[in-house]
């Protein structure tokens, strides 16, 4: 077991084999990478929201201090393996920076401790679609990514200023794609920035696209499908595709942490 797995994250309740949430132990404070949310996640509720919409909103996972510390990392180029100016690739207006290893402690802890309950959801989805499942723990997914030639870490920080936006897209990065990801809001909507809503568009076969708009507060996270999810159909279950983006920021700056679980080629 790695040191990150031994950290207690009060905002991330562990799930027992029956699927019920249970609260982990007491926090040791933000300095060691733990979270200080007052209650654990209700995975039964999150699972139901993901099954219904492909998107779910959590209670706050990060403290104000942790959000500020992560925002400050954006201006330290030594912490990142790459920087993407979105306008150069017609991705939108803004920038994102992909972390290099070692990942910040909080980011690594989120990646490892959110993964097991998400893997249970992902494996249910895979079973419904008749597809291969995923390892129970994140280290197993990292090893599988490496075997597929995917070695580069994918967690990232995003920054959008006035007029910034993110075109609809999917964070695939390789042949092996874990079907769920997490984005944590690091700023205060309507105080640090205006606009900048999280936008999701689902395309079902022979139907018009369905938009979903979410507005997380600072420290809250969105859990959502990377590219697709199963929905019940006349023949059992069919895959529907989901893309995500960010609407235009009107004023201020919007920062978010993207926690993607598979590595990139």
PDB file of C-alpha atoms in Angstrom:
ATOM      1  CA  UNK A   1       0.000   0.000   0.000  1.00  0.00           C
ATOM      2  CA  UNK A   2       1.384   3.405  -0.951  1.00  0.00           C
ATOM      3  CA  UNK A   3       1.623   6.370   1.406  1.00  0.00           C
ATOM      4  CA  UNK A   4      -1.154   8.100  -0.548  1.00  0.00           C
ATOM      5  CA  UNK A   5      -3.526   5.230   0.161  1.00  0.00           C
ATOM      6  CA  UNK A   6      -2.918   5.531   3.911  1.00  0.00           C
ATOM      7  CA  UNK A   7      -3.976   9.206   3.974  1.00  0.00           C
ATOM      8  CA  UNK A   8      -7.460   9.692   5.391  1.00  0.00           C
ATOM      9  CA  UNK A   9      -9.750  11.768   3.163  1.00  0.00           C
ATOM     10  CA  UNK A  10     -12.870  12.701   5.151  1.00  0.00           C
ATOM     11  CA  UNK A  11     -14.531  13.981   1.970  1.00  0.00           C
ATOM     12  CA  UNK A  12     -14.182  10.575   0.311  1.00  0.00           C
ATOM     13  CA  UNK A  13     -16.101   7.939   2.231  1.00  0.00           C
ATOM     14  CA  UNK A  14     -14.963   4.421   1.474  1.00  0.00           C
ATOM     15  CA  UNK A  15     -17.519   1.938   0.223  1.00  0.00           C
ATOM     16  CA  UNK A  16     -17.949  -1.519   1.679  1.00  0.00           C
ATOM     17  CA  UNK A  17     -18.581  -4.512  -0.608  1.00  0.00           C
ATOM     18  CA  UNK A  18     -22.330  -4.144  -0.120  1.00  0.00           C
ATOM     19  CA  UNK A  19     -22.148  -0.680  -1.697  1.00  0.00           C
ATOM     20  CA  UNK A  20     -22.906   1.295   1.464  1.00  0.00           C
ATOM     21  CA  UNK A  21     -20.808   4.343   2.268  1.00  0.00           C
ATOM     22  CA  UNK A  22     -18.857   4.509   5.501  1.00  0.00           C
ATOM     23  CA  UNK A  23     -16.984   7.478   6.899  1.00  0.00           C
ATOM     24  CA  UNK A  24     -13.185   7.237   7.160  1.00  0.00           C
ATOM     25  CA  UNK A  25     -11.090   8.372  10.102  1.00  0.00           C
ATOM     26  CA  UNK A  26     -10.257  11.864  11.288  1.00  0.00           C
ATOM     27  CA  UNK A  27      -8.275  14.285   9.165  1.00  0.00           C
ATOM     28  CA  UNK A  28      -4.694  15.203   9.898  1.00  0.00           C
ATOM     29  CA  UNK A  29      -5.174  18.601   8.202  1.00  0.00           C
ATOM     30  CA  UNK A  30      -4.513  19.986   4.721  1.00  0.00           C
ATOM     31  CA  UNK A  31      -0.732  20.224   5.044  1.00  0.00           C
ATOM     32  CA  UNK A  32      -0.315  16.469   4.577  1.00  0.00           C
ATOM     33  CA  UNK A  33      -2.613  16.239   1.578  1.00  0.00           C
ATOM     34  CA  UNK A  34      -5.787  15.160   3.360  1.00  0.00           C
ATOM     35  CA  UNK A  35      -9.219  16.642   2.775  1.00  0.00           C
ATOM     36  CA  UNK A  36     -11.366  18.255   5.450  1.00  0.00           C
ATOM     37  CA  UNK A  37     -14.894  18.015   4.066  1.00  0.00           C
ATOM     38  CA  UNK A  38     -17.360  17.541   6.956  1.00  0.00           C
ATOM     39  CA  UNK A  39     -18.934  14.342   5.645  1.00  0.00           C
ATOM     40  CA  UNK A  40     -18.189  11.470   3.319  1.00  0.00           C
ATOM     41  CA  UNK A  41     -19.558  10.969  -0.147  1.00  0.00           C
ATOM     42  CA  UNK A  42     -22.830   9.116  -0.576  1.00  0.00           C
ATOM     43  CA  UNK A  43     -21.763   6.724  -3.324  1.00  0.00           C
ATOM     44  CA  UNK A  44     -25.260   5.305  -3.751  1.00  0.00           C
ATOM     45  CA  UNK A  45     -26.567   8.781  -4.619  1.00  0.00           C
ATOM     46  CA  UNK A  46     -23.598   9.551  -6.880  1.00  0.00           C
ATOM     47  CA  UNK A  47     -24.011   6.226  -8.674  1.00  0.00           C
ATOM     48  CA  UNK A  48     -27.698   6.940  -9.284  1.00  0.00           C
ATOM     49  CA  UNK A  49     -26.921  10.429 -10.654  1.00  0.00           C
ATOM     50  CA  UNK A  50     -24.230   9.055 -12.951  1.00  0.00           C
ATOM     51  CA  UNK A  51     -26.597   6.376 -14.236  1.00  0.00           C
ATOM     52  CA  UNK A  52     -29.306   8.986 -14.859  1.00  0.00           C
ATOM     53  CA  UNK A  53     -27.295  11.883 -16.313  1.00  0.00           C
ATOM     54  CA  UNK A  54     -23.662  10.851 -16.684  1.00  0.00           C
ATOM     55  CA  UNK A  55     -22.751  13.728 -14.318  1.00  0.00           C
ATOM     56  CA  UNK A  56     -22.826  14.017 -10.508  1.00  0.00           C
ATOM     57  CA  UNK A  57     -21.942  16.856  -8.116  1.00  0.00           C
ATOM     58  CA  UNK A  58     -20.181  16.110  -4.811  1.00  0.00           C
ATOM     59  CA  UNK A  59     -20.056  18.030  -1.543  1.00  0.00           C
ATOM     60  CA  UNK A  60     -16.834  20.059  -1.048  1.00  0.00           C
ATOM     61  CA  UNK A  61     -13.738  17.835  -1.180  1.00  0.00           C
ATOM     62  CA  UNK A  62     -11.028  20.495  -0.783  1.00  0.00           C
ATOM     63  CA  UNK A  63     -10.595  23.286   1.733  1.00  0.00           C
ATOM     64  CA  UNK A  64     -10.190  26.930   0.720  1.00  0.00           C
ATOM     65  CA  UNK A  65      -6.491  26.662   1.569  1.00  0.00           C
ATOM     66  CA  UNK A  66      -6.018  23.597  -0.614  1.00  0.00           C
ATOM     67  CA  UNK A  67      -7.813  25.292  -3.499  1.00  0.00           C
ATOM     68  CA  UNK A  68      -5.563  28.353  -3.146  1.00  0.00           C
ATOM     69  CA  UNK A  69      -2.416  26.196  -3.021  1.00  0.00           C
ATOM     70  CA  UNK A  70      -3.415  24.330  -6.182  1.00  0.00           C
ATOM     71  CA  UNK A  71      -4.257  27.572  -8.015  1.00  0.00           C
ATOM     72  CA  UNK A  72      -0.830  28.950  -7.122  1.00  0.00           C
ATOM     73  CA  UNK A  73       0.863  25.922  -8.723  1.00  0.00           C
ATOM     74  CA  UNK A  74      -0.342  27.071 -12.144  1.00  0.00           C
ATOM     75  CA  UNK A  75       2.424  29.710 -12.195  1.00  0.00           C
ATOM     76  CA  UNK A  76       5.198  27.219 -11.351  1.00  0.00           C
ATOM     77  CA  UNK A  77       6.274  25.652 -14.668  1.00  0.00           C
ATOM     78  CA  UNK A  78       8.473  23.074 -12.922  1.00  0.00           C
ATOM     79  CA  UNK A  79       5.346  21.210 -11.740  1.00  0.00           C
ATOM     80  CA  UNK A  80       4.080  20.467 -15.258  1.00  0.00           C
ATOM     81  CA  UNK A  81       5.124  18.326 -18.219  1.00  0.00           C
ATOM     82  CA  UNK A  82       3.254  20.412 -20.805  1.00  0.00           C
ATOM     83  CA  UNK A  83       1.241  23.596 -21.310  1.00  0.00           C
ATOM     84  CA  UNK A  84      -1.521  23.902 -23.907  1.00  0.00           C
ATOM     85  CA  UNK A  85      -2.698  27.291 -25.183  1.00  0.00           C
ATOM     86  CA  UNK A  86      -6.181  26.346 -26.315  1.00  0.00           C
ATOM     87  CA  UNK A  87      -6.545  28.919 -29.100  1.00  0.00           C
ATOM     88  CA  UNK A  88      -3.560  27.463 -30.959  1.00  0.00           C
ATOM     89  CA  UNK A  89      -5.419  24.174 -31.399  1.00  0.00           C
ATOM     90  CA  UNK A  90      -8.945  25.594 -31.677  1.00  0.00           C
ATOM     91  CA  UNK A  91      -9.762  24.005 -28.319  1.00  0.00           C
ATOM     92  CA  UNK A  92     -11.191  27.276 -26.966  1.00  0.00           C
ATOM     93  CA  UNK A  93      -9.648  30.261 -25.162  1.00  0.00           C
ATOM     94  CA  UNK A  94      -7.513  29.657 -22.090  1.00  0.00           C
ATOM     95  CA  UNK A  95      -4.710  27.365 -20.976  1.00  0.00           C
ATOM     96  CA  UNK A  96      -4.278  24.035 -19.274  1.00  0.00           C
ATOM     97  CA  UNK A  97      -1.146  22.491 -17.813  1.00  0.00           C
ATOM     98  CA  UNK A  98      -0.587  18.753 -17.294  1.00  0.00           C
ATOM     99  CA  UNK A  99       1.244  17.819 -14.093  1.00  0.00           C
ATOM    100  CA  UNK A 100       4.520  15.954 -14.178  1.00  0.00           C
ATOM    101  CA  UNK A 101       5.457  13.316 -11.621  1.00  0.00           C
ATOM    102  CA  UNK A 102       5.566  13.405  -8.680  1.00  0.00           C
ATOM    103  CA  UNK A 103       2.003  14.660  -8.590  1.00  0.00           C
ATOM    104  CA  UNK A 104       0.996  17.045  -5.772  1.00  0.00           C
ATOM    105  CA  UNK A 105       0.082  14.984  -2.743  1.00  0.00           C
ATOM    106  CA  UNK A 106      -3.582  15.999  -2.700  1.00  0.00           C
ATOM    107  CA  UNK A 107      -3.926  15.218  -6.413  1.00  0.00           C
ATOM    108  CA  UNK A 108      -2.346  11.784  -6.014  1.00  0.00           C
ATOM    109  CA  UNK A 109      -4.502  11.045  -2.972  1.00  0.00           C
ATOM    110  CA  UNK A 110      -7.646  12.005  -4.879  1.00  0.00           C
ATOM    111  CA  UNK A 111      -6.585   9.847  -7.811  1.00  0.00           C
ATOM    112  CA  UNK A 112      -5.972   6.776  -5.669  1.00  0.00           C
ATOM    113  CA  UNK A 113      -8.804   7.079  -3.167  1.00  0.00           C
ATOM    114  CA  UNK A 114     -11.620   8.130  -5.482  1.00  0.00           C
ATOM    115  CA  UNK A 115     -10.700   5.383  -7.932  1.00  0.00           C
ATOM    116  CA  UNK A 116     -11.935   2.198  -6.116  1.00  0.00           C
ATOM    117  CA  UNK A 117     -15.614   3.252  -5.771  1.00  0.00           C
ATOM    118  CA  UNK A 118     -15.513   4.721  -9.278  1.00  0.00           C
ATOM    119  CA  UNK A 119     -14.051   1.455 -10.579  1.00  0.00           C
ATOM    120  CA  UNK A 120     -17.068  -0.406  -9.178  1.00  0.00           C
ATOM    121  CA  UNK A 121     -19.347   1.912 -11.145  1.00  0.00           C
ATOM    122  CA  UNK A 122     -17.134   1.604 -14.230  1.00  0.00           C
ATOM    123  CA  UNK A 123     -17.214  -2.188 -14.023  1.00  0.00           C
ATOM    124  CA  UNK A 124     -21.003  -2.172 -13.772  1.00  0.00           C
ATOM    125  CA  UNK A 125     -21.102  -0.015 -16.897  1.00  0.00           C
ATOM    126  CA  UNK A 126     -18.641  -2.344 -18.672  1.00  0.00           C
ATOM    127  CA  UNK A 127     -20.767  -5.379 -17.785  1.00  0.00           C
ATOM    128  CA  UNK A 128     -23.883  -3.694 -19.178  1.00  0.00           C
ATOM    129  CA  UNK A 129     -22.052  -2.971 -22.439  1.00  0.00           C
ATOM    130  CA  UNK A 130     -20.354  -6.373 -22.656  1.00  0.00           C
ATOM    131  CA  UNK A 131     -16.871  -4.828 -22.420  1.00  0.00           C
ATOM    132  CA  UNK A 132     -13.742  -5.675 -20.366  1.00  0.00           C
ATOM    133  CA  UNK A 133     -13.625  -4.356 -16.820  1.00  0.00           C
ATOM    134  CA  UNK A 134     -11.013  -2.387 -14.905  1.00  0.00           C
ATOM    135  CA  UNK A 135      -8.639  -3.161 -11.996  1.00  0.00           C
ATOM    136  CA  UNK A 136     -10.005  -2.653  -8.491  1.00  0.00           C
ATOM    137  CA  UNK A 137      -7.213  -0.262  -7.455  1.00  0.00           C
ATOM    138  CA  UNK A 138      -5.543   2.638  -9.215  1.00  0.00           C
ATOM    139  CA  UNK A 139      -2.064   1.100  -9.209  1.00  0.00           C
ATOM    140  CA  UNK A 140      -3.494  -1.694 -11.351  1.00  0.00           C
ATOM    141  CA  UNK A 141      -4.895   0.804 -13.840  1.00  0.00           C
ATOM    142  CA  UNK A 142      -1.536   2.612 -14.047  1.00  0.00           C
ATOM    143  CA  UNK A 143       0.186  -0.717 -14.732  1.00  0.00           C
ATOM    144  CA  UNK A 144      -2.354  -1.558 -17.438  1.00  0.00           C
ATOM    145  CA  UNK A 145      -1.832   1.872 -19.016  1.00  0.00           C
ATOM    146  CA  UNK A 146       1.943   1.325 -19.037  1.00  0.00           C
ATOM    147  CA  UNK A 147       1.485  -2.032 -20.753  1.00  0.00           C
ATOM    148  CA  UNK A 148      -0.573  -0.215 -23.413  1.00  0.00           C
ATOM    149  CA  UNK A 149       2.182   2.363 -23.956  1.00  0.00           C
ATOM    150  CA  UNK A 150       0.486   5.073 -21.862  1.00  0.00           C
ATOM    151  CA  UNK A 151       3.035   6.447 -19.390  1.00  0.00           C
ATOM    152  CA  UNK A 152       2.345  10.183 -19.028  1.00  0.00           C
ATOM    153  CA  UNK A 153       0.255  11.483 -16.082  1.00  0.00           C
ATOM    154  CA  UNK A 154      -2.972  13.242 -17.051  1.00  0.00           C
ATOM    155  CA  UNK A 155      -4.128  15.316 -14.019  1.00  0.00           C
ATOM    156  CA  UNK A 156      -4.156  18.975 -15.011  1.00  0.00           C
ATOM    157  CA  UNK A 157      -4.947  22.539 -14.012  1.00  0.00           C
ATOM    158  CA  UNK A 158      -7.111  24.767 -16.195  1.00  0.00           C
ATOM    159  CA  UNK A 159      -7.190  28.578 -16.258  1.00  0.00           C
ATOM    160  CA  UNK A 160      -9.772  30.666 -18.132  1.00  0.00           C
ATOM    161  CA  UNK A 161      -9.760  34.470 -18.070  1.00  0.00           C
ATOM    162  CA  UNK A 162     -12.321  36.946 -19.433  1.00  0.00           C
ATOM    163  CA  UNK A 163     -13.675  35.599 -22.712  1.00  0.00           C
ATOM    164  CA  UNK A 164     -12.186  32.177 -22.043  1.00  0.00           C
ATOM    165  CA  UNK A 165     -14.098  28.999 -22.788  1.00  0.00           C
ATOM    166  CA  UNK A 166     -13.498  25.317 -23.429  1.00  0.00           C
ATOM    167  CA  UNK A 167     -14.938  23.647 -26.537  1.00  0.00           C
ATOM    168  CA  UNK A 168     -16.861  20.413 -26.100  1.00  0.00           C
ATOM    169  CA  UNK A 169     -14.423  17.510 -25.993  1.00  0.00           C
ATOM    170  CA  UNK A 170     -13.512  14.147 -24.464  1.00  0.00           C
ATOM    171  CA  UNK A 171     -10.326  13.384 -22.467  1.00  0.00           C
ATOM    172  CA  UNK A 172      -9.374  10.043 -24.004  1.00  0.00           C
ATOM    173  CA  UNK A 173      -5.535  10.177 -24.403  1.00  0.00           C
ATOM    174  CA  UNK A 174      -4.996   6.570 -25.505  1.00  0.00           C
ATOM    175  CA  UNK A 175      -6.492   3.185 -26.289  1.00  0.00           C
ATOM    176  CA  UNK A 176      -7.071   2.426 -22.592  1.00  0.00           C
ATOM    177  CA  UNK A 177      -9.596   4.895 -21.207  1.00  0.00           C
ATOM    178  CA  UNK A 178     -11.098   4.752 -17.729  1.00  0.00           C
ATOM    179  CA  UNK A 179     -14.705   5.893 -18.255  1.00  0.00           C
ATOM    180  CA  UNK A 180     -15.062   8.349 -15.347  1.00  0.00           C
ATOM    181  CA  UNK A 181     -13.181  11.501 -14.371  1.00  0.00           C
ATOM    182  CA  UNK A 182     -13.404  14.270 -11.777  1.00  0.00           C
ATOM    183  CA  UNK A 183     -13.103  18.062 -11.952  1.00  0.00           C
ATOM    184  CA  UNK A 184     -12.726  20.165  -8.785  1.00  0.00           C
ATOM    185  CA  UNK A 185     -13.615  23.870  -8.812  1.00  0.00           C
ATOM    186  CA  UNK A 186     -10.843  25.995  -7.263  1.00  0.00           C
ATOM    187  CA  UNK A 187     -12.501  29.462  -7.376  1.00  0.00           C
ATOM    188  CA  UNK A 188     -15.731  31.080  -6.155  1.00  0.00           C
ATOM    189  CA  UNK A 189     -18.388  31.564  -8.855  1.00  0.00           C
ATOM    190  CA  UNK A 190     -19.802  35.121  -8.910  1.00  0.00           C
ATOM    191  CA  UNK A 191     -16.955  36.320  -6.677  1.00  0.00           C
ATOM    192  CA  UNK A 192     -13.693  35.283  -8.352  1.00  0.00           C
ATOM    193  CA  UNK A 193     -15.304  34.965 -11.788  1.00  0.00           C
ATOM    194  CA  UNK A 194     -18.637  35.188 -13.581  1.00  0.00           C
ATOM    195  CA  UNK A 195     -19.904  32.868 -16.299  1.00  0.00           C
ATOM    196  CA  UNK A 196     -17.781  29.769 -16.797  1.00  0.00           C
ATOM    197  CA  UNK A 197     -20.450  27.129 -16.197  1.00  0.00           C
ATOM    198  CA  UNK A 198     -19.590  23.451 -16.712  1.00  0.00           C
ATOM    199  CA  UNK A 199     -21.460  22.210 -19.781  1.00  0.00           C
ATOM    200  CA  UNK A 200     -22.194  18.604 -20.788  1.00  0.00           C
ATOM    201  CA  UNK A 201     -23.878  17.491 -23.999  1.00  0.00           C
ATOM    202  CA  UNK A 202     -25.162  13.954 -24.454  1.00  0.00           C
ATOM    203  CA  UNK A 203     -25.983  12.526 -27.863  1.00  0.00           C
ATOM    204  CA  UNK A 204     -28.381   9.596 -27.941  1.00  0.00           C
ATOM    205  CA  UNK A 205     -28.966   7.668 -31.176  1.00  0.00           C
ATOM    206  CA  UNK A 206     -31.757   9.101 -33.332  1.00  0.00           C
ATOM    207  CA  UNK A 207     -32.403  11.898 -30.832  1.00  0.00           C
ATOM    208  CA  UNK A 208     -31.428  15.526 -30.370  1.00  0.00           C
ATOM    209  CA  UNK A 209     -28.500  16.394 -28.121  1.00  0.00           C
ATOM    210  CA  UNK A 210     -29.322  16.854 -24.429  1.00  0.00           C
ATOM    211  CA  UNK A 211     -27.450  19.639 -22.554  1.00  0.00           C
ATOM    212  CA  UNK A 212     -26.672  19.569 -18.831  1.00  0.00           C
ATOM    213  CA  UNK A 213     -25.220  22.613 -17.025  1.00  0.00           C
ATOM    214  CA  UNK A 214     -23.597  22.397 -13.589  1.00  0.00           C
ATOM    215  CA  UNK A 215     -22.236  25.127 -11.345  1.00  0.00           C
ATOM    216  CA  UNK A 216     -19.939  23.696  -8.641  1.00  0.00           C
ATOM    217  CA  UNK A 217     -18.834  25.919  -5.791  1.00  0.00           C
ATOM    218  CA  UNK A 218     -15.220  26.194  -4.639  1.00  0.00           C
ATOM    219  CA  UNK A 219     -13.962  22.808  -3.433  1.00  0.00           C
ATOM    220  CA  UNK A 220     -16.855  20.862  -4.948  1.00  0.00           C
ATOM    221  CA  UNK A 221     -16.227  18.245  -7.619  1.00  0.00           C
ATOM    222  CA  UNK A 222     -18.048  17.048 -10.691  1.00  0.00           C
ATOM    223  CA  UNK A 223     -17.831  13.341 -11.505  1.00  0.00           C
ATOM    224  CA  UNK A 224     -18.715  12.570 -15.111  1.00  0.00           C
ATOM    225  CA  UNK A 225     -18.342  10.162 -17.986  1.00  0.00           C
ATOM    226  CA  UNK A 226     -15.185  10.634 -20.046  1.00  0.00           C
ATOM    227  CA  UNK A 227     -16.772   9.747 -23.370  1.00  0.00           C
ATOM    228  CA  UNK A 228     -19.809   7.517 -23.012  1.00  0.00           C
ATOM    229  CA  UNK A 229     -22.024   5.498 -20.693  1.00  0.00           C
ATOM    230  CA  UNK A 230     -24.700   2.796 -20.942  1.00  0.00           C
ATOM    231  CA  UNK A 231     -28.404   3.605 -21.058  1.00  0.00           C
ATOM    232  CA  UNK A 232     -31.220   1.091 -21.137  1.00  0.00           C
ATOM    233  CA  UNK A 233     -32.565   0.344 -24.585  1.00  0.00           C
ATOM    234  CA  UNK A 234     -34.941  -2.113 -26.236  1.00  0.00           C
ATOM    235  CA  UNK A 235     -32.045  -4.582 -26.586  1.00  0.00           C
ATOM    236  CA  UNK A 236     -30.604  -4.194 -23.100  1.00  0.00           C
ATOM    237  CA  UNK A 237     -28.144  -1.314 -22.915  1.00  0.00           C
ATOM    238  CA  UNK A 238     -26.648   0.963 -25.547  1.00  0.00           C
ATOM    239  CA  UNK A 239     -23.763   3.439 -25.327  1.00  0.00           C
ATOM    240  CA  UNK A 240     -24.530   7.151 -25.449  1.00  0.00           C
ATOM    241  CA  UNK A 241     -21.744   9.673 -26.023  1.00  0.00           C
ATOM    242  CA  UNK A 242     -21.005  12.605 -23.695  1.00  0.00           C
ATOM    243  CA  UNK A 243     -18.798  15.621 -24.313  1.00  0.00           C
ATOM    244  CA  UNK A 244     -17.945  18.357 -21.827  1.00  0.00           C
ATOM    245  CA  UNK A 245     -16.734  21.951 -21.926  1.00  0.00           C
ATOM    246  CA  UNK A 246     -16.858  25.341 -20.206  1.00  0.00           C
ATOM    247  CA  UNK A 247     -19.088  28.265 -21.191  1.00  0.00           C
ATOM    248  CA  UNK A 248     -17.566  31.730 -21.655  1.00  0.00           C
ATOM    249  CA  UNK A 249     -16.072  33.421 -18.605  1.00  0.00           C
ATOM    250  CA  UNK A 250     -17.398  36.994 -18.426  1.00  0.00           C
ATOM    251  CA  UNK A 251     -15.039  38.421 -15.793  1.00  0.00           C
ATOM    252  CA  UNK A 252     -12.261  37.296 -13.453  1.00  0.00           C
ATOM    253  CA  UNK A 253     -10.359  34.028 -13.672  1.00  0.00           C
ATOM    254  CA  UNK A 254     -11.632  30.480 -13.349  1.00  0.00           C
ATOM    255  CA  UNK A 255      -9.304  27.673 -12.193  1.00  0.00           C
ATOM    256  CA  UNK A 256     -10.178  23.995 -12.007  1.00  0.00           C
ATOM    257  CA  UNK A 257      -8.349  20.759 -11.233  1.00  0.00           C
ATOM    258  CA  UNK A 258      -8.943  17.888 -13.640  1.00  0.00           C
ATOM    259  CA  UNK A 259      -8.402  14.417 -12.166  1.00  0.00           C
ATOM    260  CA  UNK A 260      -8.183  11.907 -15.021  1.00  0.00           C
ATOM    261  CA  UNK A 261      -7.407   8.372 -13.895  1.00  0.00           C
ATOM    262  CA  UNK A 262      -5.816   6.769 -16.968  1.00  0.00           C
ATOM    263  CA  UNK A 263      -2.387   7.886 -18.186  1.00  0.00           C
ATOM    264  CA  UNK A 264      -1.670   9.277 -21.651  1.00  0.00           C
ATOM    265  CA  UNK A 265       0.256   7.835 -24.578  1.00  0.00           C
TER     266      UNK A 265
END
